[in-house]
Coordinates of C-alpha atoms and ligand atoms in Angstrom, one line a residue:
Chain Z
M1 CA -36.7 6.2 -27.2
N2 CA -33.0 6.5 -26.8
N3 CA -33.1 9.7 -24.7
L4 CA -36.4 9.0 -23.0
F5 CA -34.6 8.4 -19.7
E6 CA -31.9 10.9 -20.1
Y7 CA -31.5 13.8 -17.6
V8 CA -32.5 17.2 -18.9
P9 CA -30.3 19.8 -17.1
G10 CA -32.1 22.7 -15.6
N11 CA -32.8 24.7 -12.5
S12 CA -36.6 24.8 -12.3
F13 CA -38.7 24.5 -9.2
I14 CA -39.1 20.7 -9.9
H15 CA -35.4 20.2 -10.6
R16 CA -34.6 21.7 -7.2
L17 CA -37.0 19.5 -5.3
N18 CA -35.6 16.7 -3.1
P19 CA -35.4 13.5 -5.3
I20 CA -37.5 11.7 -2.6
T21 CA -40.2 14.3 -3.1
K22 CA -40.3 13.7 -6.8
L23 CA -40.4 9.9 -6.2
L24 CA -43.3 10.4 -3.7
L25 CA -45.2 12.5 -6.2
T26 CA -44.7 9.8 -8.8
V27 CA -46.0 7.1 -6.5
V28 CA -48.9 9.2 -5.4
I29 CA -50.0 9.9 -9.0
C30 CA -49.8 6.2 -9.8
V31 CA -51.7 5.2 -6.7
A32 CA -54.4 7.8 -7.3
A33 CA -54.8 6.6 -10.9
F34 CA -55.6 3.1 -9.7
V35 CA -57.7 4.1 -6.7
T36 CA -60.1 6.3 -8.7
D37 CA -62.7 5.1 -11.2
R38 CA -63.9 8.6 -12.3
L39 CA -63.0 10.2 -15.6
P40 CA -62.8 13.8 -14.3
V41 CA -60.3 12.7 -11.6
L42 CA -58.2 10.9 -14.3
L43 CA -58.3 14.0 -16.4
G44 CA -57.2 16.0 -13.4
L45 CA -54.3 13.6 -12.9
L46 CA -53.3 14.1 -16.5
A47 CA -53.4 17.8 -16.0
V48 CA -51.1 17.4 -12.9
N49 CA -48.7 15.5 -15.1
L50 CA -48.7 18.1 -17.8
L51 CA -48.3 20.9 -15.2
F52 CA -45.3 18.9 -13.8
G53 CA -43.7 18.8 -17.2
L54 CA -44.4 22.5 -17.9
I55 CA -43.1 23.8 -14.6
A56 CA -40.0 21.6 -15.0
G57 CA -39.4 23.1 -18.5
V58 CA -39.4 19.7 -20.2
A59 CA -42.4 20.2 -22.5
G60 CA -40.5 18.6 -25.3
R61 CA -39.9 15.4 -23.3
T62 CA -43.5 15.4 -22.1
W63 CA -44.7 15.5 -25.7
N64 CA -42.3 12.7 -26.7
I65 CA -43.7 10.5 -24.0
L66 CA -47.2 11.1 -25.1
R67 CA -46.3 10.5 -28.7
G68 CA -44.5 7.3 -27.7
L69 CA -47.6 6.1 -25.9
L70 CA -49.9 7.0 -28.8
K71 CA -49.8 3.7 -30.7
I72 CA -50.4 1.5 -27.7
A73 CA -53.1 3.9 -26.4
V74 CA -55.1 3.7 -29.7
F75 CA -54.8 0.0 -29.7
L76 CA -56.0 -0.4 -26.1
F77 CA -58.8 2.1 -26.8
L78 CA -60.1 0.2 -29.8
L79 CA -59.8 -3.2 -28.0
Q80 CA -61.7 -2.0 -25.0
A81 CA -64.3 -0.2 -27.0
L82 CA -65.0 -3.2 -29.2
L83 CA -65.0 -5.8 -26.5
Y84 CA -67.2 -3.9 -24.0
R85 CA -70.7 -5.3 -23.6
G86 CA -73.5 -3.2 -22.0
G87 CA -74.6 0.4 -22.3
N88 CA -76.4 2.0 -25.2
P89 CA -75.1 1.5 -28.7
V90 CA -73.6 4.5 -30.2
F91 CA -72.1 3.2 -33.4
W92 CA -72.1 -0.4 -34.8
I93 CA -71.2 -2.6 -31.7
I94 CA -69.7 0.3 -29.8
T95 CA -71.6 1.5 -26.7
D96 CA -71.4 4.7 -24.7
Q97 CA -70.3 2.7 -21.6
G98 CA -67.6 1.0 -23.8
L99 CA -66.2 4.4 -24.9
L100 CA -66.1 5.6 -21.3
T101 CA -64.4 2.5 -20.0
A102 CA -61.9 2.5 -22.9
G103 CA -61.2 6.2 -22.3
K104 CA -60.5 5.5 -18.6
V105 CA -58.2 2.6 -19.4
V106 CA -56.2 4.6 -21.8
L107 CA -56.0 7.7 -19.5
R108 CA -54.9 5.5 -16.6
L109 CA -52.1 4.1 -18.8
V110 CA -50.9 7.5 -19.8
V111 CA -51.2 8.9 -16.3
V112 CA -49.2 6.0 -14.8
C113 CA -46.5 6.1 -17.5
M114 CA -45.8 9.8 -17.4
P115 CA -44.6 10.7 -13.9
L116 CA -41.7 8.3 -13.6
T117 CA -40.3 9.2 -17.0
L118 CA -40.7 12.9 -16.1
A119 CA -39.2 12.5 -12.7
L120 CA -36.2 10.8 -14.2
A121 CA -35.8 13.6 -16.8
V122 CA -35.5 16.2 -14.0
T123 CA -33.5 14.2 -11.4
R124 CA -29.8 13.3 -11.7
I125 CA -29.6 9.6 -11.0
S126 CA -26.7 10.2 -8.6
D127 CA -28.9 12.5 -6.6
L128 CA -31.6 9.9 -6.5
T129 CA -29.1 7.3 -5.2
N130 CA -27.7 9.7 -2.7
A131 CA -31.1 10.7 -1.4
L132 CA -32.3 7.1 -1.2
T133 CA -29.3 6.2 1.0
Q134 CA -29.2 9.4 3.0
V135 CA -32.9 10.1 3.6
L136 CA -34.6 6.7 3.2
H137 CA -31.6 4.6 4.5
V138 CA -31.7 2.3 1.5
P139 CA -28.5 0.2 1.6
Y140 CA -26.1 1.7 -1.0
P141 CA -25.6 -1.5 -3.1
Y142 CA -29.4 -1.6 -3.8
A143 CA -29.5 2.1 -4.7
F144 CA -26.5 1.6 -6.9
T145 CA -28.1 -1.4 -8.7
L146 CA -31.2 0.8 -9.4
A147 CA -29.1 3.6 -10.7
A148 CA -27.0 1.2 -12.9
T149 CA -30.1 -0.3 -14.4
I150 CA -31.5 3.1 -15.4
R151 CA -28.1 4.1 -16.7
F152 CA -27.8 1.1 -18.9
I153 CA -31.1 1.4 -20.7
P154 CA -29.9 4.1 -23.1
Q155 CA -26.6 2.3 -23.6
F156 CA -28.3 -0.9 -24.4
V157 CA -30.6 0.8 -26.9
E158 CA -27.6 2.6 -28.5
E159 CA -25.8 -0.7 -28.9
M160 CA -28.8 -2.4 -30.4
N161 CA -29.2 0.5 -32.9
G162 CA -25.5 0.1 -33.7
I163 CA -25.9 -3.6 -34.5
M164 CA -29.0 -2.9 -36.6
E165 CA -27.3 -0.2 -38.6
A166 CA -24.4 -2.5 -39.3
Q167 CA -26.9 -5.2 -40.4
T168 CA -28.8 -2.8 -42.6
A169 CA -25.5 -1.8 -44.2
R170 CA -25.1 -5.5 -45.1
G171 CA -28.4 -5.6 -46.8
I172 CA -30.6 -7.0 -44.1
P173 CA -33.8 -4.9 -44.3
F174 CA -34.1 -3.8 -40.6
D175 CA -35.1 -0.4 -41.6
T176 CA -38.2 -1.4 -43.6
A177 CA -39.4 -4.4 -41.6
R178 CA -42.2 -3.8 -39.3
G179 CA -44.0 -5.4 -36.4
L180 CA -43.6 -9.1 -35.8
K181 CA -41.2 -9.4 -38.6
K182 CA -38.9 -6.8 -37.1
F183 CA -39.3 -8.4 -33.7
S184 CA -38.2 -11.8 -35.0
M185 CA -35.1 -10.2 -36.6
I186 CA -34.1 -8.5 -33.4
V187 CA -34.4 -11.6 -31.1
P188 CA -31.3 -13.4 -32.5
L189 CA -29.3 -10.3 -31.8
C190 CA -30.1 -10.4 -28.1
A191 CA -27.7 -13.1 -27.2
P192 CA -24.5 -11.4 -28.5
L193 CA -25.7 -8.1 -27.2
L194 CA -26.3 -9.6 -23.8
I195 CA -22.9 -11.1 -23.7
S196 CA -21.2 -7.9 -24.5
S197 CA -23.4 -6.1 -22.1
V198 CA -22.5 -8.5 -19.3
R199 CA -18.8 -7.9 -19.9
K200 CA -19.3 -4.2 -19.9
T201 CA -21.4 -4.3 -16.8
D202 CA -18.7 -6.3 -15.2
Q203 CA -16.2 -3.7 -16.1
T204 CA -18.4 -1.0 -14.7
A205 CA -18.6 -2.9 -11.5
A206 CA -14.8 -3.1 -11.5
A207 CA -14.7 0.7 -12.1
A208 CA -16.9 1.3 -9.1
E209 CA -14.9 -1.1 -7.0
V210 CA -11.5 0.5 -7.7
R211 CA -13.0 3.8 -6.7
G212 CA -14.1 2.7 -3.3
F213 CA -17.6 1.3 -3.9
R214 CA -17.3 -0.8 -0.8
L215 CA -16.2 2.1 1.4
R216 CA -19.2 4.2 0.6
T217 CA -21.6 4.9 3.5
R218 CA -24.7 6.8 4.1
D219 CA -22.7 10.0 4.8
S220 CA -20.2 9.7 1.9
A221 CA -22.1 11.9 -0.5
Y222 CA -20.8 15.4 -0.8
K223 CA -24.2 16.9 -1.3
R224 CA -26.9 16.9 1.4
Y225 CA -30.6 16.4 0.8
P226 CA -32.7 18.3 3.3
F227 CA -36.4 19.0 2.7
S228 CA -37.2 22.6 1.8
A229 CA -40.4 24.6 1.9
G230 CA -41.0 23.6 -1.7
D231 CA -40.9 20.0 -0.7
F232 CA -43.4 20.5 2.0
A233 CA -45.7 22.3 -0.5
V234 CA -45.5 19.3 -2.8
F235 CA -46.2 17.0 0.2
A236 CA -49.4 19.0 0.7
C237 CA -50.2 18.6 -3.0
C238 CA -49.7 14.8 -2.7
A239 CA -52.1 14.6 0.2
A240 CA -54.6 16.7 -1.7
I241 CA -54.3 14.4 -4.8
L242 CA -54.7 11.3 -2.8
A243 CA -57.7 12.7 -0.9
G244 CA -59.3 13.8 -4.1
A245 CA -58.8 10.5 -5.7
I246 CA -60.3 8.6 -2.8
L247 CA -63.2 11.0 -2.0
L248 CA -64.4 12.2 -5.4
Chain J
M1 CA 7.8 0.5 -6.4
I2 CA 6.0 -2.1 -8.4
C3 CA 7.4 -5.6 -8.6
I4 CA 5.9 -8.3 -10.8
Q5 CA 7.4 -11.7 -10.5
D6 CA 6.6 -14.7 -12.8
L7 CA 3.0 -13.6 -13.1
S8 CA 0.8 -16.0 -15.1
F9 CA -2.9 -15.5 -15.3
T10 CA -5.8 -17.2 -17.1
Y11 CA -9.2 -15.7 -16.8
K12 CA -11.8 -18.0 -15.2
N13 CA -13.7 -18.4 -18.5
G14 CA -10.6 -18.2 -20.6
T15 CA -8.8 -21.1 -22.3
E16 CA -5.3 -19.6 -22.9
P17 CA -3.3 -17.7 -20.3
A18 CA -3.6 -14.0 -20.9
L19 CA -0.2 -13.4 -19.2
R20 CA 2.7 -15.8 -19.2
E21 CA 5.5 -15.6 -16.7
V22 CA 5.6 -11.8 -16.7
S23 CA 8.4 -10.2 -14.7
L24 CA 8.7 -6.4 -14.5
T25 CA 10.1 -4.1 -11.9
L26 CA 9.3 -0.4 -11.8
P27 CA 11.1 2.0 -9.4
D28 CA 9.1 4.9 -7.9
G29 CA 8.6 7.7 -10.3
D30 CA 9.1 5.7 -13.4
F31 CA 7.3 6.4 -16.7
L32 CA 6.6 3.1 -18.4
G33 CA 5.1 2.7 -21.8
V34 CA 3.4 -0.7 -22.6
I35 CA 2.9 -1.7 -26.2
G36 CA 1.9 -4.8 -28.1
P37 CA -0.6 -6.1 -30.6
A38 CA -4.3 -6.7 -29.9
G39 CA -4.9 -9.5 -27.3
A40 CA -1.3 -9.4 -26.1
G41 CA -2.4 -9.0 -22.5
K42 CA -1.8 -5.2 -22.0
T43 CA -5.2 -4.6 -20.4
T44 CA -4.7 -7.7 -18.3
L45 CA -1.4 -6.4 -17.0
T46 CA -3.0 -3.1 -16.0
R47 CA -5.7 -5.0 -14.1
A48 CA -3.1 -7.1 -12.3
I49 CA -1.2 -3.9 -11.2
A50 CA -4.4 -2.3 -10.0
G51 CA -5.4 -5.4 -8.0
M52 CA -8.6 -5.9 -10.1
I53 CA -6.9 -9.3 -10.8
P54 CA -7.4 -11.3 -8.6
H55 CA -9.9 -9.3 -6.5
H56 CA -12.5 -8.7 -9.3
Y57 CA -11.4 -10.9 -12.2
T58 CA -10.8 -14.3 -10.9
G59 CA -8.9 -17.2 -12.5
D60 CA -5.7 -19.2 -12.3
Y61 CA -3.1 -16.9 -10.8
Y62 CA 0.6 -17.8 -10.4
G63 CA 3.4 -15.5 -9.3
S64 CA 3.2 -12.3 -7.4
V65 CA 2.6 -8.6 -7.8
T66 CA 3.6 -6.2 -5.0
V67 CA 2.8 -2.5 -5.0
N68 CA 4.8 -0.4 -2.6
G69 CA 5.6 -3.7 -0.7
L70 CA 1.9 -4.8 -0.5
D71 CA 1.1 -8.1 -2.1
T72 CA -2.0 -7.5 -4.2
V73 CA -3.4 -10.9 -3.4
E74 CA -3.3 -10.4 0.3
T75 CA -4.1 -6.6 0.4
P76 CA -7.8 -5.6 0.2
L77 CA -8.6 -4.0 -3.1
D78 CA -9.7 -0.7 -1.4
Q79 CA -6.2 -0.3 0.0
I80 CA -4.5 -0.9 -3.4
S81 CA -7.0 1.5 -5.0
R82 CA -5.9 4.3 -2.8
L83 CA -2.4 3.9 -4.3
V84 CA -3.2 3.0 -7.9
G85 CA -5.5 5.0 -10.0
T86 CA -6.7 3.3 -13.3
V87 CA -8.1 4.8 -16.5
F88 CA -9.8 2.0 -18.3
Q89 CA -9.5 1.3 -22.0
D90 CA -13.3 1.2 -22.4
V91 CA -14.4 4.6 -21.3
E92 CA -18.1 3.8 -21.6
S93 CA -17.8 1.2 -18.9
Q94 CA -15.6 3.2 -16.6
I95 CA -18.0 6.1 -16.3
I96 CA -20.7 5.3 -13.8
S97 CA -22.5 8.6 -13.4
P98 CA -24.7 10.4 -15.9
V99 CA -23.3 13.8 -15.2
V100 CA -19.6 14.9 -15.3
E101 CA -19.6 16.5 -11.9
D102 CA -21.0 13.4 -10.2
E103 CA -18.5 11.2 -11.9
M104 CA -15.7 13.4 -10.5
L105 CA -17.2 13.3 -7.0
Y106 CA -17.7 9.5 -6.9
G107 CA -14.2 8.4 -5.9
L108 CA -13.5 11.5 -3.8
E109 CA -16.6 10.8 -1.7
N110 CA -15.9 7.1 -1.3
F111 CA -12.3 7.5 -0.3
G112 CA -13.3 10.0 2.4
V113 CA -11.6 13.1 1.0
P114 CA -12.4 15.9 3.5
R115 CA -15.5 17.8 2.4
A116 CA -13.6 21.1 2.5
E117 CA -11.1 19.8 0.0
I118 CA -13.4 18.3 -2.5
P119 CA -14.3 21.4 -4.5
R120 CA -10.7 22.3 -5.0
R121 CA -9.7 18.8 -6.0
L122 CA -12.5 18.7 -8.5
E123 CA -11.8 22.0 -10.1
E124 CA -8.1 21.3 -10.2
A125 CA -8.5 18.0 -12.0
L126 CA -11.0 19.3 -14.5
G127 CA -8.6 22.2 -15.1
M128 CA -5.6 20.0 -15.6
V129 CA -7.3 18.1 -18.4
G130 CA -8.8 21.3 -19.8
I131 CA -12.5 20.5 -19.4
A132 CA -13.6 22.9 -16.7
D133 CA -16.4 24.0 -18.9
L134 CA -17.9 20.5 -19.1
R135 CA -18.6 20.2 -15.4
E136 CA -22.4 20.4 -15.5
R137 CA -22.8 18.4 -18.8
S138 CA -24.5 15.1 -19.1
I139 CA -22.1 12.3 -20.2
A140 CA -24.5 11.3 -23.0
S141 CA -24.0 14.7 -24.6
L142 CA -20.2 14.4 -24.8
S143 CA -18.1 13.2 -27.6
G144 CA -15.8 10.1 -27.2
G145 CA -12.8 12.3 -26.7
Q146 CA -14.5 14.5 -24.1
R147 CA -15.6 11.4 -22.2
Q148 CA -12.1 10.1 -22.2
K149 CA -10.9 13.3 -20.7
V150 CA -13.6 13.1 -18.0
A151 CA -12.4 9.5 -17.2
I152 CA -8.8 10.8 -16.9
A153 CA -9.8 13.8 -14.8
S154 CA -11.9 11.7 -12.4
I155 CA -8.8 9.5 -11.7
L156 CA -6.4 12.5 -11.4
A157 CA -8.7 14.1 -8.8
L158 CA -8.0 11.1 -6.5
K159 CA -4.2 12.0 -6.6
P160 CA -3.0 8.4 -6.7
Q161 CA 0.8 7.7 -6.3
I162 CA 0.6 5.4 -9.3
L163 CA -1.3 6.1 -12.4
V164 CA -2.2 3.3 -14.8
L165 CA -3.7 4.3 -18.1
D166 CA -5.0 1.8 -20.6
E167 CA -5.0 3.5 -24.1
P168 CA -6.2 6.8 -22.7
T169 CA -5.8 8.6 -25.9
G170 CA -7.7 6.1 -28.1
E171 CA -10.5 8.6 -28.9
L172 CA -8.4 11.8 -28.8
D173 CA -7.2 13.9 -31.6
P174 CA -3.4 14.2 -32.0
R175 CA -3.3 17.6 -30.2
S176 CA -5.3 16.4 -27.2
S177 CA -3.2 13.2 -27.1
R178 CA -0.1 15.2 -26.8
Q179 CA -1.6 17.4 -24.1
I180 CA -2.4 14.4 -22.0
F181 CA 1.1 13.1 -22.4
T182 CA 2.5 16.5 -21.5
L183 CA 0.3 16.5 -18.4
L184 CA 1.5 13.0 -17.4
R185 CA 5.1 14.1 -17.8
K186 CA 4.5 17.1 -15.6
L187 CA 2.8 15.0 -12.9
N188 CA 5.6 12.5 -13.2
E189 CA 8.5 15.0 -12.9
E190 CA 7.0 17.4 -10.4
Q191 CA 5.1 15.1 -8.1
G192 CA 7.1 11.9 -8.7
I193 CA 3.9 10.0 -9.7
T194 CA 4.7 6.6 -11.3
V195 CA 3.0 6.4 -14.8
I196 CA 2.2 3.2 -16.6
I197 CA 0.6 3.8 -19.9
V198 CA -0.6 1.4 -22.6
E199 CA -0.5 3.2 -25.9
Q200 CA -0.6 2.4 -29.6
K201 CA 0.9 5.7 -30.7
I202 CA 4.5 4.7 -30.6
M203 CA 5.9 8.1 -31.4
L204 CA 4.4 9.6 -28.3
L205 CA 5.5 6.7 -26.2
C206 CA 9.1 7.0 -27.4
E207 CA 9.1 10.8 -26.8
F208 CA 7.6 10.7 -23.3
A209 CA 8.2 7.3 -21.7
R210 CA 11.5 6.4 -19.9
H211 CA 11.0 2.6 -20.2
L212 CA 9.2 0.5 -22.7
A213 CA 7.7 -3.0 -22.3
V214 CA 6.6 -4.9 -25.4
L215 CA 4.0 -7.5 -24.8
N216 CA 3.1 -10.3 -27.2
E217 CA 0.9 -13.3 -26.6
G218 CA 1.0 -12.7 -22.9
R219 CA 4.8 -12.5 -22.6
V220 CA 7.1 -9.5 -22.2
M221 CA 9.2 -9.7 -25.3
R222 CA 11.4 -6.8 -24.6
Q223 CA 11.7 -4.3 -21.8
G224 CA 14.2 -1.6 -21.0
E225 CA 15.0 1.9 -21.9
V226 CA 13.2 3.2 -24.9
R227 CA 16.4 3.3 -27.0
E228 CA 17.4 -0.3 -26.0
V229 CA 14.0 -1.6 -26.9
L230 CA 13.9 0.2 -30.3
A231 CA 17.3 -1.2 -31.1
H232 CA 15.5 -4.5 -31.6
A233 CA 13.1 -3.2 -34.1
E234 CA 13.0 -6.4 -36.1
D235 CA 11.6 -8.3 -33.1
L236 CA 9.0 -5.6 -32.5
E237 CA 7.9 -5.6 -36.1
A238 CA 7.6 -9.4 -36.0
A239 CA 5.2 -9.0 -33.1
G240 CA 3.2 -6.5 -35.1
V241 CA 4.4 -3.4 -33.4
N242 CA 5.3 -0.5 -35.7
C243 CA 8.4 1.4 -34.9
P244 CA 8.6 5.2 -35.2
R245 CA 9.4 6.2 -38.8
V246 CA 12.7 7.7 -37.7
T247 CA 13.8 4.4 -36.2
T248 CA 12.9 2.6 -39.4
Y249 CA 14.8 5.3 -41.3
S250 CA 18.0 4.9 -39.3
R251 CA 17.8 1.1 -39.6
A252 CA 17.3 1.4 -43.4
L253 CA 20.3 3.6 -43.6
S254 CA 22.4 1.1 -41.6
A255 CA 21.3 -1.6 -44.0
R256 CA 22.0 0.4 -47.1
L257 CA 25.4 1.7 -46.0
G258 CA 26.4 -1.7 -44.6
E259 CA 27.6 -0.2 -41.4
R260 CA 25.8 0.0 -38.1
Q261 CA 24.4 3.5 -37.4
P262 CA 23.0 4.6 -34.0
V263 CA 19.2 4.1 -33.5
C264 CA 17.2 7.3 -33.8
V265 CA 14.2 7.8 -31.6
D266 CA 13.2 11.3 -32.6
L267 CA 13.4 13.8 -35.5
D268 CA 16.4 15.7 -34.0
E269 CA 18.5 12.6 -33.9
A270 CA 17.5 11.6 -37.4
E271 CA 18.5 15.0 -38.6
A272 CA 21.8 14.9 -36.8
L273 CA 22.5 11.4 -38.3
T274 CA 21.5 12.6 -41.8
R275 CA 23.8 15.7 -41.6
R276 CA 26.7 13.6 -40.4
L277 CA 26.3 11.1 -43.2
M278 CA 25.9 13.9 -45.8
K279 CA 29.3 15.3 -45.0
Ligands
ATP301 N1 -12.9 -10.4 -18.9 C1 -12.3 -11.4 -19.6 N2 -12.7 -12.6 -19.5 C2 -12.1 -13.6 -20.2 N3 -11.0 -13.4 -21.0 C3 -10.6 -12.2 -21.2 C4 -11.2 -11.1 -20.5 N4 -10.5 -10.0 -20.8 C5 -9.6 -10.3 -21.7 N5 -9.6 -11.6 -21.9 C6 -8.7 -12.4 -22.8 O1 -7.3 -12.2 -22.4 C7 -6.5 -12.0 -23.5 C8 -5.7 -10.8 -23.3 O2 -6.6 -9.7 -23.4 P1 -6.2 -8.2 -23.1 O3 -7.5 -7.4 -23.1 O4 -5.4 -8.1 -21.9 O5 -5.4 -7.8 -24.4 P2 -4.9 -6.3 -24.9 O6 -3.5 -6.4 -25.1 O7 -5.4 -5.3 -23.9 O8 -5.6 -6.2 -26.3 P3 -6.2 -4.8 -27.0 O9 -5.1 -4.2 -27.7 O10 -7.2 -5.4 -27.9 O11 -6.9 -4.0 -25.9 C9 -7.3 -12.1 -24.7 O12 -7.2 -13.4 -25.3 C10 -8.7 -11.9 -24.2 O13 -9.7 -12.5 -25.0
MG302 MG1 -6.5 -3.7 -24.0

């Protein structure tokens, strides 16, 4: 979980794409997953995601995302399959229609969760911020806020783990507790964690400020973000994916 | 020149003043070491010099701070920041980018350093701190000491006239700490950059700094040349600041022999004193 949002350095085709293109692909995959109601299309979208991960050379990360989603996917599948009424019974109260619907729900979840995590794995957040301001003309403070949020997730998790380790060392059984019990043990830790985070965030804001945060404009970034042939190729893919999802 | 006059400051959500009637004057090109126990107000002092107080951290502010003749209350923070570069005590919160190169670029881009000059500045700063090989690394993959070096390099790249460093060697091993101090001395002597450094490693401070300021409970207890300040070792120890061992040694000798011996600040002096007494 800790490194699920971390950048994986590389120089693949996907790494070199314009950050905006990656963002567009992410959005297109998500939209397509909600537009379509057909299993083959969803499977196709899953394949697109896997291909994305493979080309980007982040197979390990892709696998981690899938594994992370496994528990909730199984839970959702069972819930849907058990609750669905209608169709021909296959086994006990489970029907063929139920299985199909459950499969689609789970696939949709996986297909929607994957692209953003993958895109973040192969995009430097600063490139994302720069491209958002340069290409899409998003005001810098908004782009910065987005970047800071993404950046703070791992730090927050790291700190939470630190506190839990310290508590475990004092004999509080964080490591063995599960589910709701663990959750109820974590909640009281949130207040102190939040206070220390707020102070840290405030310092980060100061760090940005003393390095000219307010002077930054659309043209400040050293790097430029033009679209290349590869980007246009991906645009074409995006159009094809959308068309496929709507028409099939 | 930095001129602090009767500065008292209480953070907006604080109860006690973090600084009380602090007065300090630093000529251009000075090398000042700041030392004091936890909570003495060292970090607060660095924030006041960098203009973060009162521009970012608000609260009750009395007195004045001028940097090169500019009153920090009246001057916009961006303008002060062009003069004063600050390395924070908490490296984690100073670093805003996820990759070393981007962290280096951030200030350079914002302050409008010409594009053609940026690559050279970046390489130069990384080279000075000795981390040219870390350029493409993600911050998350670095050790605490490496991160600290990145933070220092990102400020050096901006070439400020005044460098403020808040415990910049906290995570560094002794050798790297010495390297950083040697680098600071070089910048100080060759380019006339004013250095203000908060540091707990008193030996390094005594070796490299020209002046010392001892803070305790928000007040400047002692300030002056290193030797003058060390001559009042009892006061420092009362405030919880450990003196260099050679200083303690020369004081112990004075006490034992019942006559006042000169205060030693480094090993050479201690050796000379020992030899003289042995004769
Ligand atoms: N952001 C803040 N908001 C409110 N109070 C603060 C803030 N930062 C520091 N203080 C308070 O101001 C006082 C001086 O703190 P400061 O951080 O300047 O001490 P320090 O000498 O740097 O200590 P250390 O050696 O632990 O770094 C402390 O009482 C501290 O609690
Ligand atoms: Mg401090």
